[in-house]
Tab-separated table of C-alpha atoms in Angstrom:
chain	number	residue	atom	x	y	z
A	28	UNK	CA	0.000	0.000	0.000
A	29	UNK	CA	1.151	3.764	-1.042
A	30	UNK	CA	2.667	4.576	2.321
A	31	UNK	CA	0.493	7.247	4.422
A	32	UNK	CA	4.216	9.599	4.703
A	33	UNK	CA	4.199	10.170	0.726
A	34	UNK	CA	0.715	11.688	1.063
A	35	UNK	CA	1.276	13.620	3.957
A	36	UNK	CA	4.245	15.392	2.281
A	37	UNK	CA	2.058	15.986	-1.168
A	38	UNK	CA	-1.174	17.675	1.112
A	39	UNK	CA	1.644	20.134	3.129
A	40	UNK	CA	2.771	21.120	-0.348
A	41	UNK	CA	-0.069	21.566	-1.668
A	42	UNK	CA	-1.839	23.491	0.781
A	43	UNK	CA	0.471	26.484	0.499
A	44	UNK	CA	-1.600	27.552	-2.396
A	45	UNK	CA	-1.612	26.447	-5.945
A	46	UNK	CA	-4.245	27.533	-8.979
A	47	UNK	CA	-7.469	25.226	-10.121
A	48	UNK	CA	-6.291	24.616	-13.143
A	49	UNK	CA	-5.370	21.197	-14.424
A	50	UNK	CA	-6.421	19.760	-11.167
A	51	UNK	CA	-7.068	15.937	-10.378
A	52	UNK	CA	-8.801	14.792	-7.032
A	53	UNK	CA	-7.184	11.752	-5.695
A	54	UNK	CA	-9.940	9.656	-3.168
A	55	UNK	CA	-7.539	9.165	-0.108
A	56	UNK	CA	-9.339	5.877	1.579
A	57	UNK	CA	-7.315	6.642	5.180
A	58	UNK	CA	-9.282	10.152	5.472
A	59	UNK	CA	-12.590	10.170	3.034
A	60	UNK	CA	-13.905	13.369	4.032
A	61	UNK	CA	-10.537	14.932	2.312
A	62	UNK	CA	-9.436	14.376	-1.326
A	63	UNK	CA	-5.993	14.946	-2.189
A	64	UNK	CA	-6.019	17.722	-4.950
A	65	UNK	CA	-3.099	17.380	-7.514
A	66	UNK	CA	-1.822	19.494	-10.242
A	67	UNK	CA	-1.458	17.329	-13.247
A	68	UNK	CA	0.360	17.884	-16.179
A	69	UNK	CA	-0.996	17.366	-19.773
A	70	UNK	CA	1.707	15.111	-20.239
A	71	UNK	CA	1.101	12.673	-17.278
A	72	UNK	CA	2.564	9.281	-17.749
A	73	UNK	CA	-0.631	7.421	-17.126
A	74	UNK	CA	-0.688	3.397	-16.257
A	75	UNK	CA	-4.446	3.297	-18.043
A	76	UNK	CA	-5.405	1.354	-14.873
A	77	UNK	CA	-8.669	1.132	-16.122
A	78	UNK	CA	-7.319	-0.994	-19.236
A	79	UNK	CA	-7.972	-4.421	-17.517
A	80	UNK	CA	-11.768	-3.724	-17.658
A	81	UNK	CA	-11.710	-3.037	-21.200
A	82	UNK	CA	-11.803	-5.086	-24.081
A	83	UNK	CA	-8.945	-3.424	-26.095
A	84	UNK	CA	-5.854	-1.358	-24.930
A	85	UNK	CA	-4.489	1.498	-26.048
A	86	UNK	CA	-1.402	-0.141	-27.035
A	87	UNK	CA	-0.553	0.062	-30.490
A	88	UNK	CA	0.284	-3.792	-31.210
A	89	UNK	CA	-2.561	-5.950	-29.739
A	90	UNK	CA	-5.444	-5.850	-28.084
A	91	UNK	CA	-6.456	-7.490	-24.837
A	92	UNK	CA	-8.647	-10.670	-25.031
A	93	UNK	CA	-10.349	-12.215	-22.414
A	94	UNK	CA	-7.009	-13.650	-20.323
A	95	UNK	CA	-5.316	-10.342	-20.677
A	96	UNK	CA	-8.199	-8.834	-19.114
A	97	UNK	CA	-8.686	-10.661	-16.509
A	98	UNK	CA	-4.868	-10.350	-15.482
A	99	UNK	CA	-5.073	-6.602	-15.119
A	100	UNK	CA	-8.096	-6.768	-13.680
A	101	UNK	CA	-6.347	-8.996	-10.915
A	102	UNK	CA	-3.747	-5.773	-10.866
A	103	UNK	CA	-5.953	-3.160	-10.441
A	104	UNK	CA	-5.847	-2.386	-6.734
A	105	UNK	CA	-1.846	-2.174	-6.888
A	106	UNK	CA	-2.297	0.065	-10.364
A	107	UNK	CA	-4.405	2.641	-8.950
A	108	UNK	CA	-1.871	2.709	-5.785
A	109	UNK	CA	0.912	3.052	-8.715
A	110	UNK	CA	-1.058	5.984	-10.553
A	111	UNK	CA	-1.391	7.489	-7.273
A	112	UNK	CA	2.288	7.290	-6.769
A	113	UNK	CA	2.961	8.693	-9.628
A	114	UNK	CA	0.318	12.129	-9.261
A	115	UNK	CA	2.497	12.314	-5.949
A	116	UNK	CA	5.845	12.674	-7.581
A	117	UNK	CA	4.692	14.474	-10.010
A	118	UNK	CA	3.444	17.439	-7.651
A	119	UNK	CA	6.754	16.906	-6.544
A	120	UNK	CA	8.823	18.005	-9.688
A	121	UNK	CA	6.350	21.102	-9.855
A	122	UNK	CA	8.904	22.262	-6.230
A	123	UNK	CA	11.829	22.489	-9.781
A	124	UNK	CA	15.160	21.516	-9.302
A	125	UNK	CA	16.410	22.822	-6.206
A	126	UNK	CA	13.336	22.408	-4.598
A	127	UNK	CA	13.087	18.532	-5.464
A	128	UNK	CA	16.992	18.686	-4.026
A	129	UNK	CA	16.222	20.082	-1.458
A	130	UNK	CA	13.387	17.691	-0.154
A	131	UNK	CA	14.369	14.633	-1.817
A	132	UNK	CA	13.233	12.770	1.045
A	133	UNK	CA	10.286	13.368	0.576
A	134	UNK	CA	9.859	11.137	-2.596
A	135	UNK	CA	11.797	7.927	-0.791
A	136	UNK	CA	9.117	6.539	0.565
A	137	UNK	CA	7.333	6.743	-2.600
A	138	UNK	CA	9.757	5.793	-4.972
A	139	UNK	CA	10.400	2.408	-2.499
A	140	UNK	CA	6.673	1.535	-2.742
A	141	UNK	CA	6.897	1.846	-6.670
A	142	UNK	CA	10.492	-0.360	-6.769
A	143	UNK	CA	8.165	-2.849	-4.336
A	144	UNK	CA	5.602	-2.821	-6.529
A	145	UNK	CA	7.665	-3.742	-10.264
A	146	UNK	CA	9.310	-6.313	-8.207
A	147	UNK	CA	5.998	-7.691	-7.169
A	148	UNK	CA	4.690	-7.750	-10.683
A	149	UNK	CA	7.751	-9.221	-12.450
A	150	UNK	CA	7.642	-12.057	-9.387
A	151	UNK	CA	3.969	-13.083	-10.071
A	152	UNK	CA	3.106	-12.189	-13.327
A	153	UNK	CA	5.400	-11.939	-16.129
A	154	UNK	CA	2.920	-12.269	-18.978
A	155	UNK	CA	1.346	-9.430	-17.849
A	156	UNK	CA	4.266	-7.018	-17.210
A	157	UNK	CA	5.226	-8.345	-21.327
A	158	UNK	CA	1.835	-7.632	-22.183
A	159	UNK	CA	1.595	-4.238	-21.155
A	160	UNK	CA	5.489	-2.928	-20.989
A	161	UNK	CA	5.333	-2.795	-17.472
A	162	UNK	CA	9.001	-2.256	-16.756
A	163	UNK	CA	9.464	0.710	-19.085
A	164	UNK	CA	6.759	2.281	-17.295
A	165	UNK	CA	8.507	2.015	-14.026
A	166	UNK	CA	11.145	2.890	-15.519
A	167	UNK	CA	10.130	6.642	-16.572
A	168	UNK	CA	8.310	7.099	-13.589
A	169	UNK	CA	11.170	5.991	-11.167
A	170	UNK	CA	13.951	7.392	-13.208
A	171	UNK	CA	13.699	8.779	-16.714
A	172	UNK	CA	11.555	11.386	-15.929
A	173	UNK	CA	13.397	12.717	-12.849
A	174	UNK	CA	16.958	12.640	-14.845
A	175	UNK	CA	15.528	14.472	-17.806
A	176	UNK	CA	13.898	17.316	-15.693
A	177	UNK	CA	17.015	17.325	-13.605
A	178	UNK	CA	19.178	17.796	-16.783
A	179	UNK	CA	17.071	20.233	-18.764
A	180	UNK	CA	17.375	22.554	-15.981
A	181	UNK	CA	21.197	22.787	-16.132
A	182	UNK	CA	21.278	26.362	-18.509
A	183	UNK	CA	18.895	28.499	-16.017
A	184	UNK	CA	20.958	26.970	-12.525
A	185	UNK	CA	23.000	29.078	-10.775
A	186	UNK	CA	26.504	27.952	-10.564
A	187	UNK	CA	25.902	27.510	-6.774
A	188	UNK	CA	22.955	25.352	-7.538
A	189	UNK	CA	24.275	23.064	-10.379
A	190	UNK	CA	26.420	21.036	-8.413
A	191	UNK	CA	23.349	19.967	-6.023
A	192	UNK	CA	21.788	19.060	-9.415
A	193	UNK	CA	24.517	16.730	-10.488
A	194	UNK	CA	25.043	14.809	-7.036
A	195	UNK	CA	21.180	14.191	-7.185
A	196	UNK	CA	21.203	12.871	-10.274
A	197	UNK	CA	23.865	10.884	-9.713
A	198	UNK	CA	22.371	9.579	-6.449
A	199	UNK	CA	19.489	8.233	-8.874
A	200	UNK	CA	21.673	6.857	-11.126
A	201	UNK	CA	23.385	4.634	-8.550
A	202	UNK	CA	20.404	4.312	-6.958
A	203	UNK	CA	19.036	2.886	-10.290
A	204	UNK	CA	22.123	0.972	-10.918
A	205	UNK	CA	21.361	-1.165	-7.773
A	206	UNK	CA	17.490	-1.769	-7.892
A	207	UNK	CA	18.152	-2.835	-11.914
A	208	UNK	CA	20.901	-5.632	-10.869
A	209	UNK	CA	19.129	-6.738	-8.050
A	210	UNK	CA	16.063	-7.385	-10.167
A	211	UNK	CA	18.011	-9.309	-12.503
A	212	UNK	CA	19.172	-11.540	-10.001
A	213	UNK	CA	15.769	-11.904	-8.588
A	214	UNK	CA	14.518	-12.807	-12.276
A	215	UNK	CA	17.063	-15.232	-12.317
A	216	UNK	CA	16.686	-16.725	-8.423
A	217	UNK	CA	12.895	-16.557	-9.129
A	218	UNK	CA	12.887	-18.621	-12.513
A	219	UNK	CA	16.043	-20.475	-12.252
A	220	UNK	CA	18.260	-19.792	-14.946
A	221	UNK	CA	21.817	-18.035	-15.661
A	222	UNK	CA	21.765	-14.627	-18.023
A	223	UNK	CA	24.987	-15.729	-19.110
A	224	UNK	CA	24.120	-18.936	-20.381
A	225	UNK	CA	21.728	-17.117	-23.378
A	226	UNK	CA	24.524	-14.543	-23.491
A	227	UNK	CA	26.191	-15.097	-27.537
A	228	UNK	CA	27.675	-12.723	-29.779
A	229	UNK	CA	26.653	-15.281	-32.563
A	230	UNK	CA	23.412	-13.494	-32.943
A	231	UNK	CA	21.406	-16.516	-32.449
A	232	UNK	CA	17.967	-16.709	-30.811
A	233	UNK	CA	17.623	-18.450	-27.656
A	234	UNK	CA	15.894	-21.601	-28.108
A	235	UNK	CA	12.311	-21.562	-28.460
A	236	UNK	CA	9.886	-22.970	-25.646
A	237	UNK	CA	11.731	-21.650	-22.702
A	238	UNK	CA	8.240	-20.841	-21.196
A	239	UNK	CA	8.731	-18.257	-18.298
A	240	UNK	CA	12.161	-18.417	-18.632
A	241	UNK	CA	11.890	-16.732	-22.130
A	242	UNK	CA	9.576	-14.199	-20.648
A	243	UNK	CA	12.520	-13.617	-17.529
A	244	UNK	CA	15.041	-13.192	-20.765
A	245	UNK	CA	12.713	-10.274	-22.437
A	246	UNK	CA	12.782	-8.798	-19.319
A	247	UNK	CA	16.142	-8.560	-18.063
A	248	UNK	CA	16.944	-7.255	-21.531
A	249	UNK	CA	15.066	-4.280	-21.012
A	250	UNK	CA	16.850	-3.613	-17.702
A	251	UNK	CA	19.695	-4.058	-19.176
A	252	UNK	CA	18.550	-1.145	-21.702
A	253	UNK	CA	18.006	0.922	-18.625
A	254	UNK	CA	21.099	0.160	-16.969
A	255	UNK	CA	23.119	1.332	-20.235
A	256	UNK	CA	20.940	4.437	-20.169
A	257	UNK	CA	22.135	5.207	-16.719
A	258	UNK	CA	25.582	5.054	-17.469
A	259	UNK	CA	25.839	6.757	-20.411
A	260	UNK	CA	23.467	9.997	-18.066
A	261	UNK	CA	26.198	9.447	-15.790
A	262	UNK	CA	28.946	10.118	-18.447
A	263	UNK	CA	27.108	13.165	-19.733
A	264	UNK	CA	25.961	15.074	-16.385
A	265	UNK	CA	29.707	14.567	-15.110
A	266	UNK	CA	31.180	15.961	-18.636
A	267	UNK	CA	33.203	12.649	-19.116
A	268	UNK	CA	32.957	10.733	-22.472
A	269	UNK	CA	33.842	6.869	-21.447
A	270	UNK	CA	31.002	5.317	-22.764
A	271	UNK	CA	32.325	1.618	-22.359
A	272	UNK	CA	30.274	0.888	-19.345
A	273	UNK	CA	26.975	1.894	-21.515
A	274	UNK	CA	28.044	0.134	-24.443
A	275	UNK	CA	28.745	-3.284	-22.709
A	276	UNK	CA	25.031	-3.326	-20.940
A	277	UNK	CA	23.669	-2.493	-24.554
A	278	UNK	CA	25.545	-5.236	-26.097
A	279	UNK	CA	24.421	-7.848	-23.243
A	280	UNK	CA	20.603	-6.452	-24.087
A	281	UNK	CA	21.177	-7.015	-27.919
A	282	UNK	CA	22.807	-10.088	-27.274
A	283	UNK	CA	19.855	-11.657	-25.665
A	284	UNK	CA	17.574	-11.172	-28.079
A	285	UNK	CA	18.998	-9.613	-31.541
A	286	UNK	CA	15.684	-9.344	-33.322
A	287	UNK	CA	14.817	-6.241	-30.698
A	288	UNK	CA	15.500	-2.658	-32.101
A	289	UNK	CA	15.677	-1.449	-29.338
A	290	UNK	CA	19.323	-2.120	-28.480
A	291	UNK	CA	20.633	-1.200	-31.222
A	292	UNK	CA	19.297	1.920	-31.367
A	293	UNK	CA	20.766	2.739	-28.097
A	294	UNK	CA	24.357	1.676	-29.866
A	295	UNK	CA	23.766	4.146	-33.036
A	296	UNK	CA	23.866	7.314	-30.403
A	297	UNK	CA	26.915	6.283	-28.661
A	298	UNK	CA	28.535	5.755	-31.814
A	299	UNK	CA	27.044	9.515	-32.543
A	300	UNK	CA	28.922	10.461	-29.482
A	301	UNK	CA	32.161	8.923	-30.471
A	302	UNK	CA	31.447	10.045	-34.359
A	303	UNK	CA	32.099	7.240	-35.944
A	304	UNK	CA	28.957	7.976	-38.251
A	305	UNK	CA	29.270	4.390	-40.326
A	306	UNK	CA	28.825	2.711	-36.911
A	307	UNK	CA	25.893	4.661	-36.573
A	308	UNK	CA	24.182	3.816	-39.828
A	309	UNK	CA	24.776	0.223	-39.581
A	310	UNK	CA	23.115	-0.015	-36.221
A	311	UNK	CA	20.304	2.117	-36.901
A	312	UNK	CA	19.778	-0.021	-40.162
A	313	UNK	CA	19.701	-3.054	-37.665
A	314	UNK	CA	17.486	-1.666	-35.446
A	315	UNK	CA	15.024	-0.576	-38.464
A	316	UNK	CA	15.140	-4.341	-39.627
A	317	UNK	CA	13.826	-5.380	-36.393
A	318	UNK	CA	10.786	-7.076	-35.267
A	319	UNK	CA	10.054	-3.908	-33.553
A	320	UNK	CA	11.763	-0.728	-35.351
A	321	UNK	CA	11.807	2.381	-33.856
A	322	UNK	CA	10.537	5.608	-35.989
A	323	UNK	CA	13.389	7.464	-34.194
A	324	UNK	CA	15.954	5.056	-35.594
A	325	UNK	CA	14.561	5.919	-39.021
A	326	UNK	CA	14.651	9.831	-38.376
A	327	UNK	CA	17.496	10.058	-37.067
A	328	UNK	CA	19.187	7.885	-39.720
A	329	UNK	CA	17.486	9.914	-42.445
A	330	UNK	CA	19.162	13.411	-40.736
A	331	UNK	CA	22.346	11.653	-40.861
A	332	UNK	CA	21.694	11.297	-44.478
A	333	UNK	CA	20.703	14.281	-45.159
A	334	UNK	CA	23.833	16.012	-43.180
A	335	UNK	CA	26.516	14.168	-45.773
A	336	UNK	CA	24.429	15.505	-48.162
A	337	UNK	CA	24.603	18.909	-47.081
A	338	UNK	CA	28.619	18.326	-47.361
A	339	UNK	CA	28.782	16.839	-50.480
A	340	UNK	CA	26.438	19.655	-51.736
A	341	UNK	CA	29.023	22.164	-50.003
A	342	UNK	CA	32.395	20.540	-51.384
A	343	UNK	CA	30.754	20.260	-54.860
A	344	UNK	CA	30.253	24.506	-54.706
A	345	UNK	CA	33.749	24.557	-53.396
A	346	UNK	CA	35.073	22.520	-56.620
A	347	UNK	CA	33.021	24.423	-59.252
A	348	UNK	CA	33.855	28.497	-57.463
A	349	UNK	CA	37.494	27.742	-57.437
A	350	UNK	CA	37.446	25.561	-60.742
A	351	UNK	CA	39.188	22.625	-58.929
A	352	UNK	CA	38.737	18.810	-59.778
A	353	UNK	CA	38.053	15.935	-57.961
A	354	UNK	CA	41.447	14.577	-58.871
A	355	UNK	CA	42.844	17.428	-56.921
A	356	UNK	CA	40.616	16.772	-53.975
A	357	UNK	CA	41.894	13.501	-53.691
């Protein structure tokens, strides 16, 4: 249960005075007579924790059919204490950067109930958290979302505040570094098998009919995903460029399963960073091949295209204003 603390913190906030617009009123069960009132953002991640009473999802691949249905039904109770969650730390980013420095203690609580809780789904239920991309929502609303505010903010700190900015972020990204690792060995305690055994660079698919254990597999590669995300934050909020760390938990990821984009895609922009541009092509063309390709991989490969052009376009002017030929150029 959403621990009584992380509302208590979210009602003092709130009651120092905040506008009716884009308001949501959260039923608190402990104290009925009193809703929490929120201020929600347009662009609130939202866990659709209605979806399990529904016959189709808003997801773009599938729709729910009867078994899918009834397994987020059987989730609702801890969903609606997730959405909660999230309102709560959401009212908490509104504080801005300092602010959410300054009383990050106020979110532990909160954030520990949501780690409890994607530990508790992946435990029982791993068709469900597949179905519905559980982890990656966890995953924004425990740590993408605070990281990207966190980093946007950098041009309009103070250069007295910036440096509480960076040793909070980094305090999530070790902090994320942990939780991810110990949920792979969980995965693997829970459902008894090695990562490393379906570990290959030969790009071959694990074998087929490993039942939960294939399920495990799709999940520890996304948190491997994350866990390469979080290093390569940690290289670019601390101005350092060693992006081996992120590139080895990328490689594990793609290694488990090469027929995901996602991976991949994640390899193309740290071979942007490093600018080896070829690298870059080839792995965005890989992830666009993909069972799943991403329509970022594709735009971003297209504006790498289109910046060579731009240079060809530019030395070609060069050759024909100063009457020089290609043989020259070479």
């Amino acid at each position: 249960m959403l621990p009584q603390g992380s509302i208590t913190h979210l009602q003092k906030d709130l009651g120092r005075g905040q506008g009716t617009e884009n308001q949501k009123t959260l039923f608190d069960h402990q104290n009925p007579s009193k809703p929490i009132i929120v201020q929600t953002s347009p662009t609130k991640v939202d866990l659709r924790m209605e979806r399990g009473m529904k016959e189709t999802s808003s997801r773009n691949t599938m729709t729910y059919d009867s078994n899918e249905a009834a397994r987020a039904a059987r989730h609702r109770s801890l969903l609606q204490e997730v959405d909660r969650a999230d309102v709560i730390l959401q009212a908490h980013m509104l504080k801005g950067p300092v602010g959410l420095a300054d009383h990050w203690s106020d979110v532990t609580d909160t954030r520990t109930f949501l780690q409890n809780a994607l530990q508790r789904l992946l435990m029982s239920d791993l068709k469900y958290c597949q179905a519905d991309n559980i982890e990656h929502q966890f995953w924004k609303i425990l740590y993408y979302n605070f990281i990207e505010i966190l980093r946007k903010s950098f041009p309009q700190l103070s250069a007295e505040d910036k440096p509480k900015i960076i040793n909070l972020i980094n305090i999530i990204i070790e902090e994320g570094n942990t939780f991810f690792e110990n949920l792979v060995q969980m995965l693997e305690k829970a459902y008894k098998f090695n990562v490393d055994d379906y570990l290959n660079d030969s790009h071959a698919l694990p074998p087929k009919g490993l039942g939960y254990v294939g399920l495990a597999l799709i999940s520890v590669q996304k948190l491997y995903v994350y866990l390469g995300d979080l290093a390569r934050y940690k290289e670019q909020v601390n101005e350092t460029n060693n992006y081996a760390k992120s590139k080895l938990w990328y490689t594990k990821a793609q290694q488990i399963n090469p027929k995901n984009g996602r991976p991949y895609n994640q390899l193309a922009i740290l071979a942007i960073y490093a600018r080896r541009k070829l690298d870059a092509v080839y792995y965005y063309m890989r992830s666009l091949m993909s069972s799943n390709p991403l329509q970022s991989a594709r735009e971003s490969l297209q504006s790498l295209f289109d910046e060579n052009r731009k240079k060809i376009s530019h030395c070609l002017q060069h050759i024909h204003l100063h009457g020089l030929t290609l043989e020259y150029l070479i």
